[in-house]
PDB file of C-alpha atoms and ligand atoms in Angstrom:
ATOM      1  CA  UNK A 272      -7.935  -1.480  13.855  1.00  0.00           C
ATOM      2  CA  UNK A 273      -9.370  -4.805  13.452  1.00  0.00           C
ATOM      3  CA  UNK A 274      -9.934  -5.782   9.800  1.00  0.00           C
ATOM      4  CA  UNK A 275     -13.053  -7.805   9.302  1.00  0.00           C
ATOM      5  CA  UNK A 276     -13.443  -9.500   5.847  1.00  0.00           C
ATOM      6  CA  UNK A 277     -17.087 -10.378   4.781  1.00  0.00           C
ATOM      7  CA  UNK A 278     -17.120 -13.366   2.349  1.00  0.00           C
ATOM      8  CA  UNK A 279     -20.548 -13.315   0.855  1.00  0.00           C
ATOM      9  CA  UNK A 280     -22.321 -16.013  -1.167  1.00  0.00           C
ATOM     10  CA  UNK A 281     -25.253 -18.355  -1.397  1.00  0.00           C
ATOM     11  CA  UNK A 282     -23.159 -21.378  -0.202  1.00  0.00           C
ATOM     12  CA  UNK A 283     -25.856 -23.875  -1.387  1.00  0.00           C
ATOM     13  CA  UNK A 284     -24.027 -25.906  -0.055  1.00  0.00           C
ATOM     14  CA  UNK A 285     -20.625 -24.906   1.290  1.00  0.00           C
ATOM     15  CA  UNK A 286     -17.885 -26.778  -0.691  1.00  0.00           C
ATOM     16  CA  UNK A 287     -14.115 -27.374  -0.049  1.00  0.00           C
ATOM     17  CA  UNK A 288     -13.366 -24.541  -2.458  1.00  0.00           C
ATOM     18  CA  UNK A 289     -15.310 -22.183  -0.183  1.00  0.00           C
ATOM     19  CA  UNK A 290     -13.571 -23.454   2.911  1.00  0.00           C
ATOM     20  CA  UNK A 291     -10.103 -23.255   1.199  1.00  0.00           C
ATOM     21  CA  UNK A 292     -10.883 -19.522   0.611  1.00  0.00           C
ATOM     22  CA  UNK A 293     -11.977 -18.984   4.173  1.00  0.00           C
ATOM     23  CA  UNK A 294      -8.811 -20.726   5.433  1.00  0.00           C
ATOM     24  CA  UNK A 295      -6.647 -18.412   3.359  1.00  0.00           C
ATOM     25  CA  UNK A 296      -8.422 -15.301   4.360  1.00  0.00           C
ATOM     26  CA  UNK A 297      -8.311 -16.237   8.012  1.00  0.00           C
ATOM     27  CA  UNK A 298      -4.469 -16.031   7.831  1.00  0.00           C
ATOM     28  CA  UNK A 299      -4.692 -12.505   6.418  1.00  0.00           C
ATOM     29  CA  UNK A 300      -7.544 -10.778   8.226  1.00  0.00           C
ATOM     30  CA  UNK A 301      -8.333 -10.469  11.927  1.00  0.00           C
ATOM     31  CA  UNK A 302     -11.839 -11.829  11.386  1.00  0.00           C
ATOM     32  CA  UNK A 303     -13.569 -13.552   8.429  1.00  0.00           C
ATOM     33  CA  UNK A 304     -17.375 -13.578   8.350  1.00  0.00           C
ATOM     34  CA  UNK A 305     -18.982 -15.931   5.904  1.00  0.00           C
ATOM     35  CA  UNK A 306     -22.121 -14.193   4.957  1.00  0.00           C
ATOM     36  CA  UNK A 307     -24.800 -16.584   3.642  1.00  0.00           C
ATOM     37  CA  UNK A 308     -27.174 -14.714   1.441  1.00  0.00           C
ATOM     38  CA  UNK A 309     -30.872 -15.835   1.607  1.00  0.00           C
ATOM     39  CA  UNK A 310     -31.045 -15.539  -2.303  1.00  0.00           C
ATOM     40  CA  UNK A 311     -34.646 -16.551  -2.708  1.00  0.00           C
ATOM     41  CA  UNK A 312     -34.307 -15.720  -6.500  1.00  0.00           C
ATOM     42  CA  UNK A 313     -31.809 -18.580  -6.861  1.00  0.00           C
ATOM     43  CA  UNK A 314     -34.352 -21.083  -5.270  1.00  0.00           C
ATOM     44  CA  UNK A 315     -31.696 -22.871  -3.127  1.00  0.00           C
ATOM     45  CA  UNK A 316     -31.696 -26.428  -2.455  1.00  0.00           C
ATOM     46  CA  UNK A 317     -31.114 -25.813   1.296  1.00  0.00           C
ATOM     47  CA  UNK A 318     -33.090 -23.114   3.200  1.00  0.00           C
ATOM     48  CA  UNK A 319     -30.950 -20.310   4.729  1.00  0.00           C
ATOM     49  CA  UNK A 320     -30.997 -21.712   8.211  1.00  0.00           C
ATOM     50  CA  UNK A 321     -29.640 -25.111   6.991  1.00  0.00           C
ATOM     51  CA  UNK A 322     -26.921 -23.465   4.871  1.00  0.00           C
ATOM     52  CA  UNK A 323     -25.808 -21.389   7.913  1.00  0.00           C
ATOM     53  CA  UNK A 324     -25.779 -24.424  10.056  1.00  0.00           C
ATOM     54  CA  UNK A 325     -23.743 -26.582   7.706  1.00  0.00           C
ATOM     55  CA  UNK A 326     -21.284 -23.738   7.096  1.00  0.00           C
ATOM     56  CA  UNK A 327     -20.938 -23.234  10.837  1.00  0.00           C
ATOM     57  CA  UNK A 328     -20.149 -26.975  11.403  1.00  0.00           C
ATOM     58  CA  UNK A 329     -17.699 -27.075   8.572  1.00  0.00           C
ATOM     59  CA  UNK A 330     -15.803 -23.941   9.529  1.00  0.00           C
ATOM     60  CA  UNK A 331     -15.876 -24.642  13.220  1.00  0.00           C
ATOM     61  CA  UNK A 332     -12.058 -25.421  13.200  1.00  0.00           C
ATOM     62  CA  UNK A 333     -11.031 -21.935  12.045  1.00  0.00           C
ATOM     63  CA  UNK A 334     -11.093 -19.884  15.339  1.00  0.00           C
ATOM     64  CA  UNK A 335     -11.312 -16.429  13.637  1.00  0.00           C
ATOM     65  CA  UNK A 336     -14.096 -17.358  11.152  1.00  0.00           C
ATOM     66  CA  UNK A 337     -17.832 -17.139  11.765  1.00  0.00           C
ATOM     67  CA  UNK A 338     -21.000 -17.519   9.786  1.00  0.00           C
ATOM     68  CA  UNK A 339     -24.053 -15.274   9.506  1.00  0.00           C
ATOM     69  CA  UNK A 340     -27.064 -15.398   7.343  1.00  0.00           C
ATOM     70  CA  UNK A 341     -28.486 -12.161   5.836  1.00  0.00           C
ATOM     71  CA  UNK A 342     -31.379 -11.119   3.649  1.00  0.00           C
ATOM     72  CA  UNK A 343     -30.612  -7.443   3.273  1.00  0.00           C
ATOM     73  CA  UNK A 344     -28.475  -5.484   0.755  1.00  0.00           C
ATOM     74  CA  UNK A 345     -25.001  -6.693   0.961  1.00  0.00           C
ATOM     75  CA  UNK A 346     -23.280  -3.309   1.689  1.00  0.00           C
ATOM     76  CA  UNK A 347     -25.788  -2.782   4.479  1.00  0.00           C
ATOM     77  CA  UNK A 348     -24.960  -6.064   5.992  1.00  0.00           C
ATOM     78  CA  UNK A 349     -21.225  -5.282   5.718  1.00  0.00           C
ATOM     79  CA  UNK A 350     -21.657  -1.868   7.415  1.00  0.00           C
ATOM     80  CA  UNK A 351     -23.618  -3.457  10.254  1.00  0.00           C
ATOM     81  CA  UNK A 352     -20.880  -5.942  10.719  1.00  0.00           C
ATOM     82  CA  UNK A 353     -18.076  -3.398  10.710  1.00  0.00           C
ATOM     83  CA  UNK A 354     -16.530  -5.083   7.782  1.00  0.00           C
ATOM     84  CA  UNK A 355     -14.134  -3.254   5.600  1.00  0.00           C
ATOM     85  CA  UNK A 356     -13.244  -5.821   3.104  1.00  0.00           C
ATOM     86  CA  UNK A 357     -15.640  -7.804   0.651  1.00  0.00           C
ATOM     87  CA  UNK A 358     -13.968 -11.082  -0.131  1.00  0.00           C
ATOM     88  CA  UNK A 359     -14.855 -13.037  -3.283  1.00  0.00           C
ATOM     89  CA  UNK A 360     -13.326 -15.927  -4.929  1.00  0.00           C
ATOM     90  CA  UNK A 361     -11.969 -16.171  -8.576  1.00  0.00           C
ATOM     91  CA  UNK A 362     -11.837 -19.602 -10.074  1.00  0.00           C
ATOM     92  CA  UNK A 363     -11.367 -18.835 -13.729  1.00  0.00           C
ATOM     93  CA  UNK A 364     -11.566 -15.968 -16.270  1.00  0.00           C
ATOM     94  CA  UNK A 365     -15.164 -16.878 -16.560  1.00  0.00           C
ATOM     95  CA  UNK A 366     -15.807 -15.491 -13.005  1.00  0.00           C
ATOM     96  CA  UNK A 367     -14.178 -12.309 -13.838  1.00  0.00           C
ATOM     97  CA  UNK A 368     -16.895 -10.416 -15.760  1.00  0.00           C
ATOM     98  CA  UNK A 369     -19.600 -10.957 -13.095  1.00  0.00           C
ATOM     99  CA  UNK A 370     -17.256 -10.322 -10.218  1.00  0.00           C
ATOM    100  CA  UNK A 371     -15.889  -7.053 -11.893  1.00  0.00           C
ATOM    101  CA  UNK A 372     -19.425  -5.786 -12.337  1.00  0.00           C
ATOM    102  CA  UNK A 373     -20.423  -6.674  -8.790  1.00  0.00           C
ATOM    103  CA  UNK A 374     -17.384  -4.980  -7.317  1.00  0.00           C
ATOM    104  CA  UNK A 375     -18.055  -1.902  -9.337  1.00  0.00           C
ATOM    105  CA  UNK A 376     -21.696  -1.677  -8.248  1.00  0.00           C
ATOM    106  CA  UNK A 377     -20.676  -2.374  -4.586  1.00  0.00           C
ATOM    107  CA  UNK A 378     -18.065   0.572  -4.784  1.00  0.00           C
ATOM    108  CA  UNK A 379     -20.786   2.773  -5.965  1.00  0.00           C
ATOM    109  CA  UNK A 380     -23.031   1.810  -3.115  1.00  0.00           C
ATOM    110  CA  UNK A 381     -20.378   1.770  -0.448  1.00  0.00           C
ATOM    111  CA  UNK A 382     -17.034   3.453  -1.577  1.00  0.00           C
ATOM    112  CA  UNK A 383     -15.262   2.747   1.666  1.00  0.00           C
ATOM    113  CA  UNK A 384     -15.687  -1.049   1.197  1.00  0.00           C
ATOM    114  CA  UNK A 385     -12.868  -2.751  -0.682  1.00  0.00           C
ATOM    115  CA  UNK A 386     -13.554  -5.777  -2.807  1.00  0.00           C
ATOM    116  CA  UNK A 387     -10.559  -8.272  -2.658  1.00  0.00           C
ATOM    117  CA  UNK A 388     -10.211 -11.501  -4.521  1.00  0.00           C
ATOM    118  CA  UNK A 389      -8.531 -14.770  -3.615  1.00  0.00           C
ATOM    119  CA  UNK A 390      -7.993 -17.885  -5.772  1.00  0.00           C
ATOM    120  CA  UNK A 391      -8.503 -21.244  -4.376  1.00  0.00           C
ATOM    121  CA  UNK A 392      -6.049 -24.200  -4.399  1.00  0.00           C
ATOM    122  CA  UNK A 393      -5.801 -25.691  -7.927  1.00  0.00           C
ATOM    123  CA  UNK A 394      -7.760 -28.774  -7.097  1.00  0.00           C
ATOM    124  CA  UNK A 395     -10.863 -26.727  -6.234  1.00  0.00           C
ATOM    125  CA  UNK A 396     -10.765 -24.481  -9.225  1.00  0.00           C
ATOM    126  CA  UNK A 397     -13.406 -26.368 -11.156  1.00  0.00           C
ATOM    127  CA  UNK A 398     -15.683 -26.786  -8.130  1.00  0.00           C
ATOM    128  CA  UNK A 399     -18.982 -25.114  -7.659  1.00  0.00           C
ATOM    129  CA  UNK A 400     -22.162 -25.672  -5.501  1.00  0.00           C
ATOM    130  CA  UNK A 401     -24.301 -26.062  -8.592  1.00  0.00           C
ATOM    131  CA  UNK A 402     -21.975 -28.836  -9.971  1.00  0.00           C
ATOM    132  CA  UNK A 403     -22.129 -30.563  -6.513  1.00  0.00           C
ATOM    133  CA  UNK A 404     -25.936 -30.468  -6.467  1.00  0.00           C
ATOM    134  CA  UNK A 405     -26.048 -31.849  -9.878  1.00  0.00           C
ATOM    135  CA  UNK A 406     -23.550 -34.687  -9.282  1.00  0.00           C
ATOM    136  CA  UNK A 407     -25.163 -35.571  -5.956  1.00  0.00           C
ATOM    137  CA  UNK A 408     -28.590 -35.538  -7.607  1.00  0.00           C
ATOM    138  CA  UNK A 409     -27.430 -38.043 -10.162  1.00  0.00           C
ATOM    139  CA  UNK A 410     -25.988 -40.298  -7.557  1.00  0.00           C
ATOM    140  CA  UNK A 411     -22.393 -39.345  -8.085  1.00  0.00           C
ATOM    141  CA  UNK A 412     -19.683 -39.419  -5.307  1.00  0.00           C
ATOM    142  CA  UNK A 413     -19.142 -35.860  -3.950  1.00  0.00           C
ATOM    143  CA  UNK A 414     -16.843 -36.857  -1.053  1.00  0.00           C
ATOM    144  CA  UNK A 415     -13.689 -35.376  -2.597  1.00  0.00           C
ATOM    145  CA  UNK A 416     -15.385 -31.991  -2.901  1.00  0.00           C
ATOM    146  CA  UNK A 417     -17.496 -31.439   0.339  1.00  0.00           C
ATOM    147  CA  UNK A 418     -17.244 -32.038   3.992  1.00  0.00           C
ATOM    148  CA  UNK A 419     -18.807 -35.383   5.161  1.00  0.00           C
ATOM    149  CA  UNK A 420     -21.509 -33.470   6.921  1.00  0.00           C
ATOM    150  CA  UNK A 421     -22.515 -31.696   3.672  1.00  0.00           C
ATOM    151  CA  UNK A 422     -22.320 -34.950   1.792  1.00  0.00           C
ATOM    152  CA  UNK A 423     -24.715 -36.514   4.489  1.00  0.00           C
ATOM    153  CA  UNK A 424     -27.078 -33.417   4.134  1.00  0.00           C
ATOM    154  CA  UNK A 425     -27.209 -33.793   0.459  1.00  0.00           C
ATOM    155  CA  UNK A 426     -28.058 -37.494   0.626  1.00  0.00           C
ATOM    156  CA  UNK A 427     -30.782 -36.765   3.153  1.00  0.00           C
ATOM    157  CA  UNK A 428     -32.201 -33.928   1.076  1.00  0.00           C
ATOM    158  CA  UNK A 429     -32.279 -36.152  -2.068  1.00  0.00           C
ATOM    159  CA  UNK A 430     -33.779 -39.085  -0.411  1.00  0.00           C
TER     160      UNK A 430
HETATM  161  P1  LIG B  13     -22.922 -16.664  -5.353  1.00  0.00           P
HETATM  162  O1  LIG B  13     -24.412 -16.958  -5.507  1.00  0.00           O
HETATM  163  O2  LIG B  13     -22.703 -15.211  -4.721  1.00  0.00           O
HETATM  164  O3  LIG B  13     -21.972 -16.800  -6.596  1.00  0.00           O
HETATM  165  P2  LIG B  13     -21.460 -18.929  -4.309  1.00  0.00           P
HETATM  166  O4  LIG B  13     -21.808 -19.620  -2.974  1.00  0.00           O
HETATM  167  O5  LIG B  13     -21.726 -19.684  -5.566  1.00  0.00           O
HETATM  168  O6  LIG B  13     -22.383 -17.573  -4.177  1.00  0.00           O
HETATM  169  O7  LIG B  13     -20.074 -18.329  -4.209  1.00  0.00           O
HETATM  170  C1  LIG B  13     -19.651 -17.417  -3.261  1.00  0.00           C
HETATM  171  C2  LIG B  13     -18.147 -16.932  -3.651  1.00  0.00           C
HETATM  172  O8  LIG B  13     -17.296 -18.014  -3.573  1.00  0.00           O
HETATM  173  C3  LIG B  13     -18.081 -16.390  -5.096  1.00  0.00           C
HETATM  174  O9  LIG B  13     -17.113 -15.312  -4.990  1.00  0.00           O
HETATM  175  C4  LIG B  13     -17.436 -17.526  -5.917  1.00  0.00           C
HETATM  176  O10 LIG B  13     -16.718 -17.125  -6.975  1.00  0.00           O
HETATM  177  C5  LIG B  13     -16.599 -18.151  -4.830  1.00  0.00           C
HETATM  178  N1  LIG B  13     -16.397 -19.564  -5.045  1.00  0.00           N
HETATM  179  C6  LIG B  13     -17.314 -20.549  -5.399  1.00  0.00           C
HETATM  180  N2  LIG B  13     -16.690 -21.755  -5.499  1.00  0.00           N
HETATM  181  C7  LIG B  13     -15.383 -21.545  -5.364  1.00  0.00           C
HETATM  182  C8  LIG B  13     -14.276 -22.366  -5.303  1.00  0.00           C
HETATM  183  N3  LIG B  13     -14.308 -23.682  -5.694  1.00  0.00           N
HETATM  184  N4  LIG B  13     -13.060 -21.883  -5.104  1.00  0.00           N
HETATM  185  C9  LIG B  13     -12.990 -20.514  -4.781  1.00  0.00           C
HETATM  186  N5  LIG B  13     -14.010 -19.762  -4.729  1.00  0.00           N
HETATM  187  C10 LIG B  13     -15.138 -20.150  -5.073  1.00  0.00           C
END
């Protein structure tokens, strides 16, 4: 049976840490779907369509990875995809509390869906989309942390 891992998040915007995780997952699972959540409550800097388009471009080099936007309940989206694994990233102990709570809730909602966690390469452990938005907003250089196309999108958005 094909094992499809769904990696959900806001990806506002996608960073090298996210890509690192997708790359790792793509070596383990048959298919990896990066699920971009609409997340209107987070008031994202980039709209859903733009976040999906950016992630699509950035992950284009990974043949068994794809990108899809969603605005429904995560477990319903996973079910519709035929996903059996929910993939999340753990950067530090500080991520654990929230991720543990999320995994518990998702298990209550969809017991057959397994949450699995991967850690990024060391150089991405301190990386987050919110820090990237903040650094870019203050004129800092984000080129070590995001794809050049994401950097260009940030610059265009901030202009
Ligand atoms: P969310 O709004 O769901 O937290 P994010 O886009 O911020 O969405 O993150 C999506 C997932 O990717 C989360 O599991 C998060 O812990 C993980 N993640 C974020 N940044 C990194 C990184 N630098 N390395 C590894 N995983 C990360």
